[in-house]
Amino acid sequence: MIEPVQLPVPWRDARLTVVVPTYNEAGNLPVLVERLFALPLPGLRVLVADDNSPDGTGEVADKLAIEHPDRVQVVHRAGKEGLGRAYVDGISRALDGGAEYVAQMDADLSHPPEALPGMLGALLSTQAGVVIGSRYVPGGQLDENWPLYRRALSGWANLYVHTLLQVRIRDLTAGFKIWRADALRDIGLDRVQSNGYSFQVEMHYLATKLGHTILEVPIRFEERRDGISKMTTATKIESALMPFKLRAKHRNLG
């Protein structure tokens, strides 16, 4: 586990909301929240967007909100509508709640919370609209236990999308990042079409088309310790078709 960067005042007091979509993450969520609140970021808040998890993740999130009434908010969604819809809902509520910066991260502990202060520092010290925790820039790492087929799928997906959309990002499918609130408002979440994992690619594409600077910093990506991946055949198909839809819809954007 890396040691979190110590940011100077007032950077460390920034109003940062971490949006965490959940579906069957009852075992991982309390661990994630504990690690987030151990960071030297007193302005950090957590917003959990739960898709009515059958394993009781929503109830676990409610208990965390009772324990940390000023720092945890829970959005209970009707059902499993996909990662993209959960993020649109969660990020919109974070912005409405006054967040200056919004982080995206998975609940499965694959993204190291301890990297957040460094990512926030990189955002605040540059003109970037978003900082990505990247697996594929120099210094980035993949857990040795990550299955070979997942490595191949991730590598192929990045090459495929980069070829079609010509976006200069190494880790186009990355799900760990921090946005400036004004960049998110400029993108306009009402523009977003994706339901599943292609949400990540769509947001990067829109940010690029609108001229926002995107910065990648290296992280170590861990294999999940509990639960199973939510990647389905339907989400893979959506991800494969999305670049063509994006090129057609946003041809004149920016």
Tab-separated table of C-alpha atoms in Angstrom:
chain	number	residue	atom	x	y	z
A	1	MET	CA	0.000	0.000	0.000
A	2	ILE	CA	1.393	3.396	-0.991
A	3	GLU	CA	1.766	6.278	1.445
A	4	PRO	CA	-0.682	9.113	0.646
A	5	VAL	CA	0.791	12.435	-0.451
A	6	GLN	CA	0.455	15.226	2.135
A	7	LEU	CA	-1.066	18.226	0.361
A	8	PRO	CA	-0.593	21.805	1.570
A	9	VAL	CA	-3.435	23.948	2.885
A	10	PRO	CA	-5.830	24.864	1.275
A	11	TRP	CA	-5.516	22.039	-1.267
A	12	ARG	CA	-6.076	19.305	1.276
A	13	ASP	CA	-9.350	20.966	2.352
A	14	ALA	CA	-10.853	20.917	-1.158
A	15	ARG	CA	-14.467	19.773	-1.408
A	16	LEU	CA	-13.891	16.406	-3.070
A	17	THR	CA	-16.768	13.945	-3.473
A	18	VAL	CA	-15.889	10.347	-4.343
A	19	VAL	CA	-18.722	8.724	-6.302
A	20	VAL	CA	-18.812	4.940	-5.864
A	21	PRO	CA	-21.370	2.908	-7.866
A	22	THR	CA	-22.183	-0.403	-6.166
A	23	TYR	CA	-23.824	-3.681	-7.020
A	24	ASN	CA	-23.154	-6.589	-4.650
A	25	GLU	CA	-20.174	-4.999	-2.884
A	26	ALA	CA	-21.296	-5.469	0.747
A	27	GLY	CA	-17.942	-6.920	1.783
A	28	ASN	CA	-15.769	-4.356	0.032
A	29	LEU	CA	-17.618	-1.094	0.705
A	30	PRO	CA	-16.802	-0.710	4.441
A	31	VAL	CA	-13.124	-1.397	3.736
A	32	LEU	CA	-13.071	1.186	0.961
A	33	VAL	CA	-14.785	3.851	3.071
A	34	GLU	CA	-12.408	3.225	5.978
A	35	ARG	CA	-9.396	3.685	3.700
A	36	LEU	CA	-10.892	6.825	2.139
A	37	PHE	CA	-11.529	8.444	5.517
A	38	ALA	CA	-7.990	7.602	6.637
A	39	LEU	CA	-6.649	9.927	3.913
A	40	PRO	CA	-5.355	13.403	4.871
A	41	LEU	CA	-8.294	14.995	3.029
A	42	PRO	CA	-10.774	16.423	5.555
A	43	GLY	CA	-12.953	17.811	2.767
A	44	LEU	CA	-13.524	14.361	1.250
A	45	ARG	CA	-17.077	13.021	1.056
A	46	VAL	CA	-18.377	9.705	-0.294
A	47	LEU	CA	-21.507	9.266	-2.385
A	48	VAL	CA	-22.626	5.657	-2.853
A	49	ALA	CA	-24.964	4.971	-5.792
A	50	ASP	CA	-26.376	1.496	-5.169
A	51	ASP	CA	-28.413	-0.345	-7.795
A	52	ASN	CA	-30.620	-2.238	-5.317
A	53	SER	CA	-27.941	-4.857	-4.609
A	54	PRO	CA	-29.438	-8.209	-3.549
A	55	ASP	CA	-26.508	-8.835	-1.175
A	56	GLY	CA	-27.497	-5.906	1.066
A	57	THR	CA	-24.901	-3.374	-0.073
A	58	GLY	CA	-27.520	-0.631	0.179
A	59	GLU	CA	-28.142	-1.441	3.840
A	60	VAL	CA	-24.393	-1.476	4.512
A	61	ALA	CA	-24.138	1.949	2.864
A	62	ASP	CA	-26.993	3.257	5.030
A	63	LYS	CA	-25.172	2.115	8.177
A	64	LEU	CA	-22.037	3.925	7.019
A	65	ALA	CA	-24.118	7.063	6.441
A	66	ILE	CA	-25.424	6.839	10.023
A	67	GLU	CA	-21.869	6.435	11.339
A	68	HIS	CA	-20.594	9.330	9.197
A	69	PRO	CA	-23.647	11.583	8.718
A	70	ASP	CA	-21.674	14.517	7.335
A	71	ARG	CA	-19.448	12.507	5.033
A	72	VAL	CA	-21.464	9.656	3.474
A	73	GLN	CA	-24.504	10.029	1.219
A	74	VAL	CA	-26.408	7.101	-0.272
A	75	VAL	CA	-28.454	7.102	-3.471
A	76	HIS	CA	-30.753	4.085	-3.740
A	77	ARG	CA	-31.540	3.325	-7.346
A	78	ALA	CA	-34.441	1.127	-8.482
A	79	GLY	CA	-32.357	-1.607	-10.061
A	80	LYS	CA	-29.317	-2.558	-12.108
A	81	GLU	CA	-29.293	-0.081	-14.996
A	82	GLY	CA	-25.571	-0.130	-15.691
A	83	LEU	CA	-22.419	1.612	-14.531
A	84	GLY	CA	-22.930	4.622	-16.783
A	85	ARG	CA	-26.395	5.437	-15.462
A	86	ALA	CA	-25.215	5.048	-11.859
A	87	TYR	CA	-22.351	7.458	-12.494
A	88	VAL	CA	-24.546	10.031	-14.218
A	89	ASP	CA	-26.922	9.951	-11.247
A	90	GLY	CA	-24.166	10.018	-8.624
A	91	ILE	CA	-22.044	12.715	-10.266
A	92	SER	CA	-25.083	14.915	-10.867
A	93	ARG	CA	-25.986	14.733	-7.180
A	94	ALA	CA	-22.391	15.426	-6.148
A	95	LEU	CA	-22.358	18.577	-8.277
A	96	ASP	CA	-25.729	19.667	-6.915
A	97	GLY	CA	-24.304	19.169	-3.405
A	98	GLY	CA	-21.512	21.672	-4.001
A	99	ALA	CA	-18.543	19.430	-4.834
A	100	GLU	CA	-15.583	21.334	-6.298
A	101	TYR	CA	-13.989	18.102	-7.511
A	102	VAL	CA	-15.550	14.712	-8.220
A	103	ALA	CA	-13.688	11.413	-8.152
A	104	GLN	CA	-14.791	8.181	-9.778
A	105	MET	CA	-13.646	4.852	-8.415
A	106	ASP	CA	-14.771	1.233	-8.190
A	107	ALA	CA	-15.958	-0.320	-4.945
A	108	ASP	CA	-14.007	-3.559	-5.455
A	109	LEU	CA	-10.685	-2.201	-4.078
A	110	SER	CA	-8.980	-2.445	-7.462
A	111	HIS	CA	-8.294	1.307	-7.330
A	112	PRO	CA	-5.932	2.410	-4.523
A	113	PRO	CA	-7.617	5.146	-2.432
A	114	GLU	CA	-4.165	6.210	-1.206
A	115	ALA	CA	-3.443	7.560	-4.707
A	116	LEU	CA	-6.229	10.171	-4.455
A	117	PRO	CA	-4.242	12.931	-2.680
A	118	GLY	CA	-1.518	12.742	-5.318
A	119	MET	CA	-4.091	12.787	-8.115
A	120	LEU	CA	-5.814	15.796	-6.540
A	121	GLY	CA	-2.474	17.556	-6.218
A	122	ALA	CA	-1.760	16.907	-9.902
A	123	LEU	CA	-5.143	18.363	-10.828
A	124	LEU	CA	-4.725	21.458	-8.669
A	125	SER	CA	-1.190	22.165	-9.860
A	126	THR	CA	-2.105	22.063	-13.565
A	127	GLN	CA	-4.838	23.283	-15.882
A	128	ALA	CA	-6.144	19.742	-16.398
A	129	GLY	CA	-9.883	19.150	-16.421
A	130	VAL	CA	-9.421	15.567	-15.305
A	131	VAL	CA	-6.620	13.423	-13.882
A	132	ILE	CA	-6.724	9.706	-14.644
A	133	GLY	CA	-5.179	7.007	-12.481
A	134	SER	CA	-3.619	5.099	-15.358
A	135	ARG	CA	-2.448	1.507	-15.679
A	136	TYR	CA	-0.659	2.083	-18.974
A	137	VAL	CA	1.632	5.092	-18.531
A	138	PRO	CA	5.239	4.597	-17.365
A	139	GLY	CA	5.138	3.557	-13.728
A	140	GLY	CA	1.619	2.112	-13.966
A	141	GLN	CA	1.181	-1.505	-12.905
A	142	LEU	CA	-1.271	-4.378	-13.120
A	143	ASP	CA	-1.721	-6.878	-10.301
A	144	GLU	CA	0.144	-10.089	-11.105
A	145	ASN	CA	-3.072	-11.971	-10.269
A	146	TRP	CA	-5.125	-10.180	-12.923
A	147	PRO	CA	-6.199	-12.962	-15.340
A	148	LEU	CA	-4.526	-13.134	-18.733
A	149	TYR	CA	-7.840	-12.865	-20.581
A	150	ARG	CA	-8.672	-9.634	-18.697
A	151	ARG	CA	-5.271	-8.189	-19.621
A	152	ALA	CA	-5.835	-9.112	-23.256
A	153	LEU	CA	-9.375	-7.693	-23.268
A	154	SER	CA	-8.257	-4.421	-21.672
A	155	GLY	CA	-5.325	-4.031	-24.047
A	156	TRP	CA	-7.431	-4.812	-27.101
A	157	ALA	CA	-10.221	-2.449	-25.984
A	158	ASN	CA	-7.788	0.450	-25.576
A	159	LEU	CA	-6.213	-0.183	-28.985
A	160	TYR	CA	-9.628	-0.563	-30.653
A	161	VAL	CA	-11.077	2.636	-29.205
A	162	HIS	CA	-7.897	4.635	-29.779
A	163	THR	CA	-7.868	3.597	-33.434
A	164	LEU	CA	-11.494	4.612	-33.972
A	165	LEU	CA	-11.628	7.809	-31.924
A	166	GLN	CA	-8.017	9.040	-32.089
A	167	VAL	CA	-8.031	10.113	-28.430
A	168	ARG	CA	-4.518	10.589	-27.037
A	169	ILE	CA	-4.988	8.732	-23.757
A	170	ARG	CA	-3.070	5.587	-22.828
A	171	ASP	CA	-5.749	4.168	-20.506
A	172	LEU	CA	-8.980	5.025	-22.334
A	173	THR	CA	-11.066	2.542	-20.336
A	174	ALA	CA	-9.791	3.745	-16.931
A	175	GLY	CA	-12.398	4.093	-14.196
A	176	PHE	CA	-10.292	5.885	-11.551
A	177	LYS	CA	-10.107	9.656	-11.987
A	178	ILE	CA	-10.757	13.105	-10.524
A	179	TRP	CA	-12.689	15.780	-12.418
A	180	ARG	CA	-12.975	19.508	-11.937
A	181	ALA	CA	-16.624	20.392	-11.406
A	182	ASP	CA	-16.556	22.998	-14.178
A	183	ALA	CA	-15.248	20.410	-16.668
A	184	LEU	CA	-18.132	18.081	-15.817
A	185	ARG	CA	-20.643	20.899	-16.232
A	186	ASP	CA	-19.097	21.819	-19.579
A	187	ILE	CA	-19.347	18.218	-20.797
A	188	GLY	CA	-22.991	18.076	-19.726
A	189	LEU	CA	-24.027	14.720	-18.320
A	190	ASP	CA	-27.252	14.952	-20.316
A	191	ARG	CA	-25.099	14.282	-23.404
A	192	VAL	CA	-23.936	10.903	-22.113
A	193	GLN	CA	-25.496	7.895	-23.862
A	194	SER	CA	-23.633	4.960	-22.330
A	195	ASN	CA	-25.258	2.577	-19.898
A	196	GLY	CA	-22.281	0.333	-19.179
A	197	TYR	CA	-18.494	0.471	-19.021
A	198	SER	CA	-18.296	2.478	-22.250
A	199	PHE	CA	-19.238	5.447	-20.046
A	200	GLN	CA	-15.517	5.821	-19.302
A	201	VAL	CA	-14.593	6.077	-22.977
A	202	GLU	CA	-17.473	8.431	-23.734
A	203	MET	CA	-16.492	10.851	-20.972
A	204	HIS	CA	-12.866	10.894	-22.147
A	205	TYR	CA	-13.973	11.465	-25.737
A	206	LEU	CA	-16.301	14.340	-24.810
A	207	ALA	CA	-13.642	15.970	-22.646
A	208	THR	CA	-11.150	15.767	-25.519
A	209	LYS	CA	-13.592	17.146	-28.087
A	210	LEU	CA	-14.340	20.103	-25.807
A	211	GLY	CA	-10.654	20.902	-25.365
A	212	HIS	CA	-10.131	19.889	-21.747
A	213	THR	CA	-6.626	18.832	-20.778
A	214	ILE	CA	-6.429	15.212	-19.613
A	215	LEU	CA	-3.529	14.166	-17.420
A	216	GLU	CA	-2.589	10.555	-16.669
A	217	VAL	CA	-0.653	9.555	-13.545
A	218	PRO	CA	0.528	6.003	-12.819
A	219	ILE	CA	-1.271	3.723	-10.368
A	220	ARG	CA	-1.095	0.066	-9.436
A	221	PHE	CA	-4.332	-1.672	-10.394
A	222	GLU	CA	-5.249	-4.474	-7.996
A	223	GLU	CA	-7.317	-7.571	-8.654
A	224	ARG	CA	-10.588	-7.526	-6.687
A	225	ARG	CA	-10.401	-9.379	-3.384
A	226	ASP	CA	-14.105	-10.174	-2.956
A	227	GLY	CA	-17.083	-10.685	-5.274
A	228	ILE	CA	-17.148	-11.107	-9.042
A	229	SER	CA	-16.718	-8.853	-12.069
A	230	LYS	CA	-19.910	-7.213	-13.419
A	231	MET	CA	-18.744	-7.305	-17.057
A	232	THR	CA	-21.420	-9.002	-19.192
A	233	THR	CA	-21.755	-9.860	-22.880
A	234	ALA	CA	-24.245	-7.006	-23.299
A	235	THR	CA	-21.787	-4.457	-21.896
A	236	LYS	CA	-19.044	-5.772	-24.184
A	237	ILE	CA	-21.313	-5.344	-27.208
A	238	GLU	CA	-22.280	-1.824	-26.112
A	239	SER	CA	-18.616	-0.960	-25.658
A	240	ALA	CA	-17.771	-2.245	-29.136
A	241	LEU	CA	-20.504	-0.208	-30.821
A	242	MET	CA	-20.168	2.991	-28.793
A	243	PRO	CA	-17.160	4.498	-30.669
A	244	PHE	CA	-19.161	4.508	-33.916
A	245	LYS	CA	-22.118	6.189	-32.179
A	246	LEU	CA	-19.840	8.786	-30.603
A	247	ARG	CA	-18.188	9.699	-33.898
A	248	ALA	CA	-21.580	10.127	-35.539
A	249	LYS	CA	-23.280	12.094	-32.768
A	250	HIS	CA	-20.440	14.396	-31.772
A	251	ARG	CA	-18.803	15.001	-35.147
A	252	ASN	CA	-19.285	18.776	-34.876
A	253	LEU	CA	-18.703	19.126	-31.124
A	254	GLY	CA	-15.899	21.415	-29.988
